Coordinates of C-alpha atoms in Angstrom, one line a residue:
Chain A
M1 CA -12.4 10.9 9.8
K2 CA -12.5 7.0 9.8
K3 CA -11.3 5.6 6.4
R4 CA -14.1 3.6 4.6
I5 CA -14.8 1.4 1.5
E6 CA -18.1 2.6 -0.4
D7 CA -19.8 2.2 -3.8
L8 CA -20.6 5.7 -4.5
T9 CA -22.6 6.8 -7.5
V10 CA -21.5 8.4 -10.5
I11 CA -23.7 11.5 -11.3
G12 CA -21.4 13.2 -13.7
N13 CA -18.4 12.7 -16.0
S14 CA -17.2 15.6 -18.0
K15 CA -14.1 16.0 -20.3
L16 CA -12.0 19.2 -19.5
T17 CA -9.5 18.8 -22.4
E18 CA -7.7 16.2 -24.1
G19 CA -7.0 13.3 -21.6
F20 CA -8.6 15.1 -18.6
F21 CA -12.0 14.3 -17.0
V22 CA -13.8 15.2 -13.9
I23 CA -15.9 12.6 -12.4
K24 CA -18.6 13.5 -9.9
V25 CA -19.8 11.0 -7.5
S26 CA -22.7 11.2 -4.7
S27 CA -22.6 9.6 -1.4
S28 CA -24.9 8.3 1.3
E29 CA -22.2 9.2 3.9
D30 CA -21.1 12.9 5.0
L31 CA -18.3 13.9 2.8
T32 CA -17.6 17.1 4.6
G33 CA -15.0 15.7 6.9
I34 CA -12.7 15.2 3.8
K35 CA -9.5 17.6 4.1
P36 CA -7.8 19.3 1.2
G37 CA -5.0 17.3 0.0
Q38 CA -6.7 13.8 0.8
F39 CA -7.1 11.4 -2.0
V40 CA -9.3 8.2 -2.6
Q41 CA -8.3 4.8 -4.0
A42 CA -10.6 4.0 -7.2
L43 CA -11.4 0.4 -8.1
V44 CA -11.2 0.0 -11.8
T45 CA -13.6 -2.7 -13.3
E46 CA -13.6 -4.0 -16.6
S47 CA -10.1 -3.3 -17.4
P48 CA -8.5 -6.6 -17.4
S49 CA -4.8 -5.3 -17.2
T50 CA -5.7 -3.0 -14.2
F51 CA -5.0 -4.9 -10.9
L52 CA -4.4 -2.1 -8.4
R53 CA -6.7 0.8 -7.6
R54 CA -5.8 4.2 -9.0
P55 CA -5.1 6.9 -6.7
L56 CA -7.0 10.2 -7.4
S57 CA -6.9 13.5 -5.6
V58 CA -10.3 15.0 -4.1
H59 CA -10.8 17.9 -6.5
D60 CA -13.7 19.5 -5.0
I61 CA -16.4 18.8 -2.5
D62 CA -20.0 20.2 -2.8
P63 CA -21.4 20.3 0.8
G64 CA -24.8 21.2 -0.5
E65 CA -25.4 18.2 -2.7
N66 CA -22.9 16.0 -0.8
T67 CA -20.9 15.2 -3.9
M68 CA -17.1 14.8 -4.5
S69 CA -15.4 15.5 -7.8
L70 CA -12.3 13.5 -8.9
L71 CA -9.9 14.9 -11.5
V72 CA -8.5 12.1 -13.7
Q73 CA -5.8 12.2 -16.4
I74 CA -5.6 9.4 -18.6
A75 CA -2.2 7.5 -18.2
G76 CA -3.0 4.1 -19.1
P77 CA -5.8 1.5 -19.4
G78 CA -7.0 1.9 -15.6
T79 CA -7.5 5.6 -16.1
E80 CA -8.8 5.3 -19.6
R81 CA -11.6 3.0 -18.1
L82 CA -12.3 5.5 -15.5
S83 CA -12.7 8.3 -18.0
R84 CA -15.4 6.2 -19.7
I85 CA -17.6 5.8 -16.5
T86 CA -21.1 7.1 -16.9
P87 CA -23.9 8.4 -14.6
G88 CA -25.7 5.6 -12.8
E89 CA -22.5 3.4 -12.5
K90 CA -21.1 2.7 -9.2
L91 CA -17.4 3.6 -8.3
N92 CA -16.1 2.0 -5.3
L93 CA -13.7 4.0 -3.3
I94 CA -11.5 3.8 -0.4
Y95 CA -11.3 7.4 1.3
P96 CA -10.3 9.6 2.7
L97 CA -6.6 8.8 2.5
G98 CA -3.3 10.7 3.3
N99 CA -2.7 13.9 5.2
S100 CA -3.7 17.3 4.2
F101 CA -2.4 20.7 3.4
T102 CA -2.0 22.9 6.5
L103 CA -4.4 25.9 6.3
P104 CA -2.9 29.6 6.4
A105 CA -3.4 31.8 9.2
R106 CA -5.7 34.9 8.7
G107 CA -3.9 37.7 6.8
E108 CA -1.3 35.6 5.1
R109 CA -0.7 35.9 1.4
V110 CA -1.0 32.4 0.1
L111 CA -0.1 31.1 -3.6
L112 CA -1.5 27.9 -5.0
A113 CA 0.8 26.6 -7.8
G114 CA 0.0 23.8 -10.0
G115 CA 0.2 22.2 -13.5
G116 CA -1.3 19.4 -15.4
C117 CA -3.0 16.8 -13.3
G118 CA -1.5 18.3 -10.2
M119 CA -4.0 21.1 -10.1
A120 CA -6.3 18.2 -8.9
P121 CA -6.2 19.0 -5.0
L122 CA -5.6 22.7 -5.6
L123 CA -9.3 23.6 -6.1
Y124 CA -10.7 22.2 -3.0
L125 CA -7.7 23.3 -1.1
G126 CA -8.4 27.2 -2.5
R127 CA -12.0 26.7 -1.7
K128 CA -11.0 25.7 1.9
I129 CA -8.6 28.6 2.2
S130 CA -11.1 31.1 0.9
E131 CA -13.8 29.9 3.4
S132 CA -11.3 30.4 6.2
G133 CA -11.3 34.2 5.5
V134 CA -8.1 34.2 3.4
Q135 CA -7.6 35.1 -0.2
P136 CA -6.2 32.2 -2.4
H137 CA -4.1 33.3 -5.3
F138 CA -3.4 30.4 -8.1
A139 CA -0.2 30.2 -10.3
L140 CA -1.1 27.6 -13.0
G141 CA 1.2 26.2 -15.6
F142 CA 0.0 24.4 -19.0
R143 CA 1.9 23.4 -22.0
N144 CA -0.5 25.5 -24.3
R145 CA -3.9 27.3 -24.1
S146 CA -5.8 24.3 -25.4
R147 CA -4.5 22.5 -22.4
I148 CA -5.7 24.9 -19.8
L149 CA -8.2 23.1 -17.0
S150 CA -10.8 24.6 -14.8
H151 CA -9.9 28.1 -15.1
D152 CA -13.3 29.5 -14.3
E153 CA -13.6 27.5 -11.2
F154 CA -10.2 28.9 -9.8
S155 CA -11.2 32.4 -11.1
A156 CA -14.1 32.2 -8.9
L157 CA -12.0 31.9 -5.9
G158 CA -9.2 34.3 -6.5
P159 CA -6.7 35.7 -9.1
V160 CA -5.4 33.2 -11.4
F161 CA -1.6 33.9 -13.0
L162 CA -1.2 31.7 -15.9
A163 CA 2.0 30.3 -17.8
T164 CA 2.0 28.4 -20.8
E165 CA 5.1 26.8 -22.1
D166 CA 4.6 28.4 -25.7
G167 CA 3.3 31.6 -24.6
S168 CA -0.2 30.9 -26.2
K169 CA -2.0 32.3 -23.0
G170 CA -0.6 34.2 -20.0
Y171 CA 3.3 34.3 -19.3
R172 CA 5.6 32.3 -21.6
G173 CA 7.4 29.6 -19.5
F174 CA 6.8 27.6 -16.4
V175 CA 4.9 28.4 -13.0
T176 CA 8.2 29.7 -11.8
D177 CA 8.5 32.1 -14.5
I178 CA 5.4 34.0 -13.3
P179 CA 6.4 37.4 -12.3
E180 CA 3.9 37.8 -9.4
F181 CA 5.2 34.3 -8.0
R182 CA 8.9 35.4 -8.4
N183 CA 8.5 39.0 -7.0
E184 CA 5.6 39.5 -4.8
H185 CA 5.4 38.6 -1.1
W186 CA 4.1 35.3 -0.2
D187 CA 3.7 33.6 3.3
R188 CA 2.9 30.1 2.0
V189 CA 3.2 28.4 -1.3
Y190 CA 1.0 25.3 -1.7
C191 CA 2.2 23.1 -5.1
C192 CA 1.1 20.1 -6.7
G193 CA 2.3 19.1 -10.4
P194 CA 4.6 17.0 -12.2
E195 CA 8.0 16.4 -10.3
P196 CA 10.5 19.0 -12.1
M197 CA 7.7 21.6 -11.7
M198 CA 7.5 21.0 -7.7
K199 CA 11.2 20.8 -7.4
A200 CA 11.6 24.1 -9.4
V201 CA 8.9 25.6 -7.0
A202 CA 10.5 24.2 -4.0
A203 CA 14.0 25.8 -5.1
L204 CA 12.4 29.1 -5.5
C205 CA 10.4 29.0 -2.1
R206 CA 13.7 27.9 -0.5
K207 CA 15.6 30.7 -1.9
R208 CA 12.9 33.3 -0.8
D209 CA 12.4 31.6 2.4
I210 CA 8.6 30.9 1.8
F211 CA 7.0 28.1 3.8
C212 CA 6.1 25.4 1.0
E213 CA 4.2 22.4 1.1
V214 CA 3.9 20.0 -2.1
S215 CA 1.9 17.0 -2.6
L216 CA 3.5 14.1 -4.3
E217 CA 2.1 11.7 -6.7
N218 CA 4.3 8.7 -6.0
L219 CA 3.4 5.2 -7.5
M220 CA 1.3 3.4 -4.9
A221 CA -0.2 0.0 -4.4
C222 CA -2.5 0.2 -1.2
G223 CA -2.7 3.7 -0.1
L224 CA -3.1 2.4 3.4
G225 CA 0.4 2.4 4.5
I226 CA 0.7 -1.6 4.5
C227 CA 2.6 -2.0 1.3
L228 CA 5.5 0.4 2.0
C229 CA 5.8 1.0 -1.9
C230 CA 5.3 4.7 -2.2
V231 CA 8.0 5.8 -0.1
V232 CA 9.8 9.1 -0.3
P233 CA 13.2 10.0 1.2
T234 CA 12.6 12.6 4.0
T235 CA 14.8 13.8 6.8
S236 CA 13.1 11.2 9.2
G237 CA 13.9 8.4 6.6
N238 CA 11.7 6.7 4.1
L239 CA 8.0 7.7 4.6
C240 CA 5.1 6.5 2.9
S241 CA 3.6 9.2 0.7
C242 CA 0.1 7.7 1.2
T243 CA 0.0 7.9 4.9
D244 CA 2.7 10.3 6.1
G245 CA 1.8 12.3 2.9
P246 CA 1.0 13.0 0.1
V247 CA 1.5 16.4 1.4
F248 CA 5.1 17.3 2.8
N249 CA 6.8 20.3 3.9
I250 CA 9.7 21.0 1.3
N251 CA 12.2 21.3 4.2
D252 CA 11.3 17.7 5.2
L253 CA 12.1 16.2 1.8
K254 CA 15.5 15.2 0.7
W255 CA 14.8 15.7 -2.9
Q256 CA 14.5 19.4 -2.8
T257 CA 18.2 19.9 -2.0
S258 CA 19.3 18.1 -5.1
G259 CA 16.5 19.1 -7.3
Chain B
M1 CA -22.2 -22.9 12.2
A2 CA -19.3 -24.7 11.2
D3 CA -16.0 -25.2 13.3
L4 CA -13.2 -23.2 11.8
R5 CA -10.8 -23.7 14.5
I6 CA -7.3 -25.3 13.3
K7 CA -4.1 -26.0 15.2
I8 CA -0.5 -25.3 14.3
G9 CA 1.6 -27.2 16.9
Q10 CA -0.2 -26.6 20.1
L11 CA -1.5 -23.4 18.9
E12 CA -5.2 -23.1 18.3
F13 CA -6.5 -20.5 15.9
R14 CA -10.3 -19.2 15.7
N15 CA -10.2 -19.9 12.1
P16 CA -7.6 -20.7 9.1
V17 CA -7.3 -17.1 7.7
I18 CA -4.1 -15.1 8.6
L19 CA -3.0 -11.8 7.2
A20 CA 0.2 -12.3 5.3
S21 CA 3.6 -10.4 6.5
G22 CA 4.2 -7.2 4.7
T23 CA 0.5 -6.7 3.6
C24 CA -1.0 -5.8 6.8
G25 CA 1.3 -3.4 8.6
Y26 CA 1.0 -3.9 12.2
G27 CA -2.8 -4.4 12.1
S28 CA -3.6 -1.1 13.1
E29 CA -3.6 0.4 9.4
L30 CA -6.6 -1.8 8.7
E31 CA -8.7 -1.1 12.0
D32 CA -10.9 1.0 10.1
F33 CA -12.1 -1.6 7.9
I34 CA -12.1 -4.7 9.7
N35 CA -12.2 -6.1 13.2
L36 CA -8.9 -8.0 13.5
S37 CA -10.3 -10.4 16.1
E38 CA -12.4 -12.0 13.5
L39 CA -9.2 -13.3 11.9
G40 CA -7.2 -16.4 12.6
G41 CA -4.2 -14.2 13.2
I42 CA -2.0 -11.6 11.6
I43 CA 1.7 -11.9 10.7
V44 CA 3.3 -8.3 11.2
K45 CA 5.7 -6.7 9.1
G46 CA 9.1 -8.2 8.4
T47 CA 11.3 -7.3 11.3
T48 CA 15.1 -7.3 11.8
L49 CA 17.4 -6.5 14.7
E50 CA 18.3 -3.3 13.4
H51 CA 16.5 -0.4 11.8
R52 CA 16.2 -0.6 7.8
E53 CA 15.4 1.7 5.3
G54 CA 14.5 -0.7 2.7
N55 CA 15.2 -0.2 -1.1
P56 CA 15.1 3.1 -2.9
Y57 CA 11.9 4.0 -4.8
P58 CA 10.6 2.8 -7.4
R59 CA 9.6 -0.2 -5.1
M60 CA 6.5 -1.4 -6.9
S61 CA 5.3 -2.2 -10.4
E62 CA 1.8 -3.2 -11.6
T63 CA 1.8 -6.5 -13.7
A64 CA -0.8 -8.6 -15.4
S65 CA -2.9 -9.9 -12.4
G66 CA -0.3 -9.0 -10.0
M67 CA 2.5 -6.7 -8.8
L68 CA 6.2 -6.7 -8.2
N69 CA 7.6 -5.3 -5.1
A70 CA 11.0 -4.7 -3.9
V71 CA 10.5 -3.1 -0.6
G72 CA 13.5 -4.7 1.1
L73 CA 12.2 -5.3 4.8
Q74 CA 11.9 -1.7 5.7
N75 CA 11.2 -1.6 9.4
K76 CA 12.5 0.3 12.5
G77 CA 14.1 -2.8 14.1
I78 CA 13.3 -4.9 17.3
D79 CA 14.0 -2.3 19.9
Y80 CA 11.4 0.1 18.3
F81 CA 9.2 -2.6 17.9
E82 CA 9.1 -3.9 21.5
K83 CA 9.1 -0.5 22.9
N84 CA 6.4 1.4 20.7
I85 CA 4.4 -1.3 18.6
Y86 CA 4.2 -4.4 20.8
P87 CA 2.1 -3.0 23.8
H88 CA -0.6 -2.1 21.1
L89 CA -0.3 -5.7 19.6
A90 CA -0.6 -7.2 22.9
E91 CA -4.3 -5.9 23.3
Y92 CA -5.3 -7.7 20.0
K93 CA -7.6 -10.5 20.2
T94 CA -6.4 -12.4 17.4
H95 CA -2.9 -14.3 17.4
V96 CA -0.1 -11.8 16.5
I97 CA 2.9 -13.4 14.7
V98 CA 6.1 -11.8 13.7
N99 CA 8.2 -12.3 10.7
V100 CA 11.8 -12.9 11.5
N101 CA 14.6 -11.6 9.3
G102 CA 18.3 -11.3 9.4
N103 CA 21.5 -11.2 7.7
T104 CA 23.3 -14.1 9.3
I105 CA 22.3 -17.0 11.5
E106 CA 23.4 -15.0 14.5
D107 CA 20.8 -12.2 13.5
Y108 CA 18.0 -14.7 13.1
V109 CA 19.0 -16.2 16.5
D110 CA 19.2 -13.1 18.5
L111 CA 15.8 -11.8 17.2
S112 CA 14.1 -15.0 17.6
Q113 CA 15.4 -15.0 21.4
R114 CA 14.2 -11.6 22.0
I115 CA 10.8 -12.2 20.5
N116 CA 10.6 -15.5 22.7
T117 CA 10.3 -13.3 25.7
L118 CA 7.3 -11.5 24.2
S119 CA 4.3 -13.2 26.0
A120 CA 1.7 -12.0 23.5
I121 CA 3.5 -13.2 20.5
P122 CA 2.8 -17.1 20.3
A123 CA 4.6 -17.6 17.2
I124 CA 7.2 -16.5 14.7
E125 CA 7.4 -17.1 11.0
L126 CA 11.0 -17.4 10.2
N127 CA 11.5 -15.7 6.7
I128 CA 14.2 -17.5 4.7
S129 CA 12.5 -16.2 1.4
C130 CA 12.7 -12.7 1.1
P131 CA 14.0 -12.1 -2.5
N132 CA 14.6 -8.2 -1.9
V133 CA 17.6 -8.3 0.3
K134 CA 21.4 -8.6 -0.7
K135 CA 22.2 -10.6 2.4
G136 CA 20.1 -13.3 4.1
G137 CA 16.5 -13.8 3.3
M138 CA 16.3 -16.0 0.1
I139 CA 19.9 -16.9 0.3
F140 CA 19.1 -19.1 3.2
G141 CA 15.9 -20.3 1.7
T142 CA 17.5 -21.8 -1.6
N143 CA 20.3 -23.6 -0.1
P144 CA 19.3 -27.0 1.6
A145 CA 22.4 -26.7 4.1
S146 CA 21.9 -23.0 4.9
A147 CA 18.2 -23.5 5.6
R148 CA 18.9 -26.4 7.8
E149 CA 21.5 -24.6 9.9
V150 CA 19.4 -21.5 10.4
I151 CA 16.2 -23.4 11.3
Y152 CA 18.2 -25.8 13.5
A153 CA 19.7 -22.8 15.3
V154 CA 16.5 -20.8 15.8
R155 CA 14.7 -23.8 17.1
R156 CA 17.3 -24.3 19.7
V157 CA 16.3 -20.8 21.3
Y158 CA 12.8 -20.4 20.4
D159 CA 10.4 -22.6 22.4
K160 CA 7.0 -21.5 20.9
T161 CA 5.4 -22.1 17.6
L162 CA 7.8 -22.0 14.7
I163 CA 6.6 -21.4 11.3
V164 CA 9.2 -21.5 8.2
K165 CA 8.1 -19.4 5.3
L166 CA 9.6 -21.1 2.2
S167 CA 10.7 -19.4 -1.0
P168 CA 9.2 -20.7 -4.4
N169 CA 12.5 -19.9 -6.1
V170 CA 13.8 -23.4 -6.1
T171 CA 13.7 -26.6 -8.0
D172 CA 11.9 -28.7 -5.4
I173 CA 10.4 -27.0 -2.6
T174 CA 9.4 -30.1 -0.8
E175 CA 13.0 -30.4 0.1
F176 CA 12.9 -27.2 2.2
A177 CA 9.7 -28.3 3.8
R178 CA 11.2 -31.7 4.8
I179 CA 14.1 -29.9 6.3
S180 CA 11.9 -27.6 8.4
Q181 CA 9.8 -30.6 9.6
E182 CA 13.2 -32.4 10.5
E183 CA 14.6 -29.3 12.1
G184 CA 11.4 -29.2 14.5
A185 CA 9.5 -26.4 12.8
E186 CA 5.7 -26.8 13.8
A187 CA 4.5 -25.6 10.2
V188 CA 5.7 -24.3 7.0
S189 CA 4.1 -21.2 4.8
L190 CA 4.4 -21.2 1.3
V191 CA 4.9 -19.3 -0.9
N192 CA 6.9 -16.1 -0.6
T193 CA 7.0 -14.0 -3.9
F194 CA 8.5 -15.2 -7.1
L195 CA 11.7 -13.3 -8.4
G196 CA 10.5 -11.2 -11.4
M197 CA 11.3 -8.0 -13.1
A198 CA 9.9 -5.4 -15.5
V199 CA 11.2 -2.9 -18.0
D200 CA 9.8 0.6 -18.8
V201 CA 10.3 0.5 -22.5
R202 CA 9.9 4.2 -22.9
T203 CA 12.5 5.2 -20.6
M204 CA 14.6 1.9 -21.3
R205 CA 15.1 1.4 -17.7
P206 CA 14.0 -1.4 -15.3
K207 CA 10.8 -0.5 -13.5
L208 CA 12.2 -1.4 -10.2
S209 CA 15.4 0.3 -8.5
T210 CA 16.6 -3.0 -7.6
I211 CA 16.0 -4.3 -11.1
T212 CA 14.4 -7.7 -9.7
G213 CA 11.6 -7.8 -7.0
G214 CA 9.0 -10.4 -5.9
L215 CA 5.9 -11.2 -7.7
S216 CA 2.5 -11.5 -6.0
G217 CA -1.1 -11.7 -6.7
P218 CA -3.3 -13.9 -8.7
A219 CA -0.6 -14.3 -11.3
I220 CA 1.2 -16.7 -9.0
K221 CA -1.8 -18.5 -7.7
P222 CA -1.7 -21.7 -9.8
V223 CA 1.9 -22.2 -9.2
A224 CA 1.6 -21.5 -5.4
L225 CA -1.2 -24.0 -5.1
R226 CA 0.7 -26.6 -7.0
M227 CA 3.7 -26.1 -4.5
V228 CA 1.3 -26.2 -1.5
W229 CA -0.2 -29.6 -2.8
Q230 CA 3.3 -31.0 -3.3
V231 CA 4.5 -30.0 0.0
A232 CA 1.2 -31.1 1.8
R233 CA 2.0 -34.6 0.4
A234 CA 5.6 -34.4 1.5
V235 CA 5.5 -33.5 5.1
S236 CA 3.2 -34.2 8.1
I237 CA 3.3 -30.9 9.9
P238 CA 0.6 -28.5 8.8
V239 CA 1.1 -26.4 5.6
I240 CA 0.0 -22.7 5.5
G241 CA -0.9 -21.8 2.0
L242 CA -0.6 -18.4 0.3
G243 CA 0.2 -16.9 -3.1
G244 CA -2.5 -14.7 -5.1
I245 CA -5.7 -15.8 -2.8
M246 CA -8.1 -13.0 -3.4
N247 CA -11.3 -14.5 -2.3
A248 CA -13.0 -17.3 -0.5
E249 CA -12.9 -19.7 -3.3
D250 CA -9.1 -19.2 -3.9
A251 CA -8.7 -20.1 -0.1
L252 CA -10.7 -23.2 -0.3
E253 CA -8.5 -24.5 -3.3
F254 CA -5.6 -24.2 -1.2
I255 CA -7.2 -25.9 1.8
M256 CA -8.7 -28.6 -0.4
A257 CA -5.2 -29.2 -1.8
G258 CA -4.0 -29.7 1.6
A259 CA -3.4 -26.4 3.4
T260 CA -4.4 -26.4 6.9
A261 CA -4.5 -22.5 6.9
V262 CA -4.2 -19.9 4.4
Q263 CA -2.6 -16.4 4.4
V264 CA -4.0 -13.6 2.5
G265 CA -1.6 -10.8 1.3
T266 CA -1.8 -8.6 -1.9
A267 CA -5.4 -9.0 -1.8
S268 CA -5.6 -6.6 1.3
F269 CA -4.0 -3.8 -1.2
I270 CA -7.1 -3.8 -3.2
N271 CA -9.8 -5.0 -0.7
P272 CA -8.7 -4.1 3.0
R273 CA -11.6 -6.4 4.3
A274 CA -10.3 -9.3 1.9
G275 CA -9.1 -11.3 5.2
T276 CA -12.4 -11.1 7.0
E277 CA -14.6 -11.7 3.8
I278 CA -12.7 -14.9 3.2
V279 CA -13.2 -16.1 6.7
G280 CA -17.2 -15.4 6.0
G281 CA -17.0 -16.9 2.5
I282 CA -15.2 -20.3 4.0
E283 CA -17.9 -20.5 6.7
K284 CA -20.8 -20.1 4.2
F285 CA -19.3 -22.8 1.8
L286 CA -19.1 -25.3 4.8
V287 CA -22.8 -24.7 5.9
E288 CA -23.9 -24.9 2.4
K289 CA -22.1 -28.2 1.8
E290 CA -23.6 -29.4 5.4
M291 CA -19.9 -29.8 6.7
D292 CA -19.4 -29.3 10.4
S293 CA -15.7 -28.5 10.4
V294 CA -13.2 -26.9 8.0
S295 CA -10.9 -30.2 8.7
N296 CA -13.4 -32.1 6.8
I297 CA -12.2 -30.4 3.5
T298 CA -8.3 -30.2 4.3
G299 CA -6.6 -32.1 1.6
I300 CA -9.7 -33.5 0.4
I301 CA -8.5 -33.8 -3.1
N302 CA -5.6 -36.1 -1.8
R303 CA -8.2 -38.6 -0.4
I304 CA -9.9 -39.7 -3.4

């Protein structure tokens, strides 16, 4: 699918939990060509200290109403402004950007592991996996029960295993402490979340020899592969996480050995 | 219709808008958004003899009205360029210029010689102003004797259009422009990024792996514009102005201050169509002012 710049119309903005929002936009162009794992670069207006666009994962696509959902975590003035966007406003996006997760083969057991804002791409990925006839399972980690995001949406697609750091819901600990993750057979694990979490997931998958793809959230300027700022060290040298990623197989990343 | 054509040495450009090195990749990255043939030219990624991995991540930090970068000339080297990238560039219907870098004078000379043989590359931009490398780069561009030596040496082996990209990190940039002219450069381009830095107060660490980096974007525009104006008055060769140009009005400021052409850099990160939109905006301005050529306004502020 060709990349485009477009003013999309905001049709909804809902707060999930403190600091997390889902913005829903509708397009005059067909959105069904967007692949799971791809992202958009959102232009932030009326935020004087925000110069660059903000990369946001595609959280979900509704092909029926031709809308796209974007999960936003407030991390500074730019995302704070985005969190206040209201229906009827225009949101200028460059999309779709980046590569995508590789979908599983029929009959494979797959686990989608995420935490915090890293859950963003996993809903659409789960939907696509489900549509391909494979049952997705989710392992989701949060700080505590009040931080749990989109549980119903994930549950609608497959079994959800929860972990909270304080044990207020699900297993106490991190995603990698979830017994189903540690003990059951998995052919593929897809992961997105804070870097320490992804490194722990990668380490567990390497140990158990499980195919694992992670989606990186490197600091980025352009999103188009022209500024070379968002690089990640790989076995093929420094690669742009915006165009060669954001999805990488853990065997291609250098950090997974040291992490 | 206004005549937007400009000339740098013997080389004619369709219009005065060129995409800056390090902000347009090899052009293909922007082809979903713009028709490259609508631009005056593109200056592809800084190239070296050898493959370079650049500096470690993090290499970028957003700043007030701009950004710092410390990429450090990541590129695959001239052999890879010639074999895998050049054949595609040769098909573009716009001027493709290569930004030339090296650690030593010999590096600059060898690379310029190699590029001299590439018939579809009508010009080079000699980068003596990269602030993000330990050797070469800005070291040549901030010492008058070294600048003269490298320009002289490259001029002897490179017979097409030679543009020298100047560093703003000097006391008097006109001195380096004069040296470029004396050593036979057809044009100077200015400014490269300003050396800057940022600290993350939460982690109490520098925001860039290299501590310092190059500042670009609207934050530098007034200073860049002042330097372009000074240089345009100091030399007779064409000046290519850049530094924080985001739209046609910014570009017109540089042209009116004396720039024959402009480069659009960081703007493309936010709006990949910035370059072609600026071409359209300059033309619209000239038509509205009933001027038949962009040359009518080049350096106009100095004529009164």
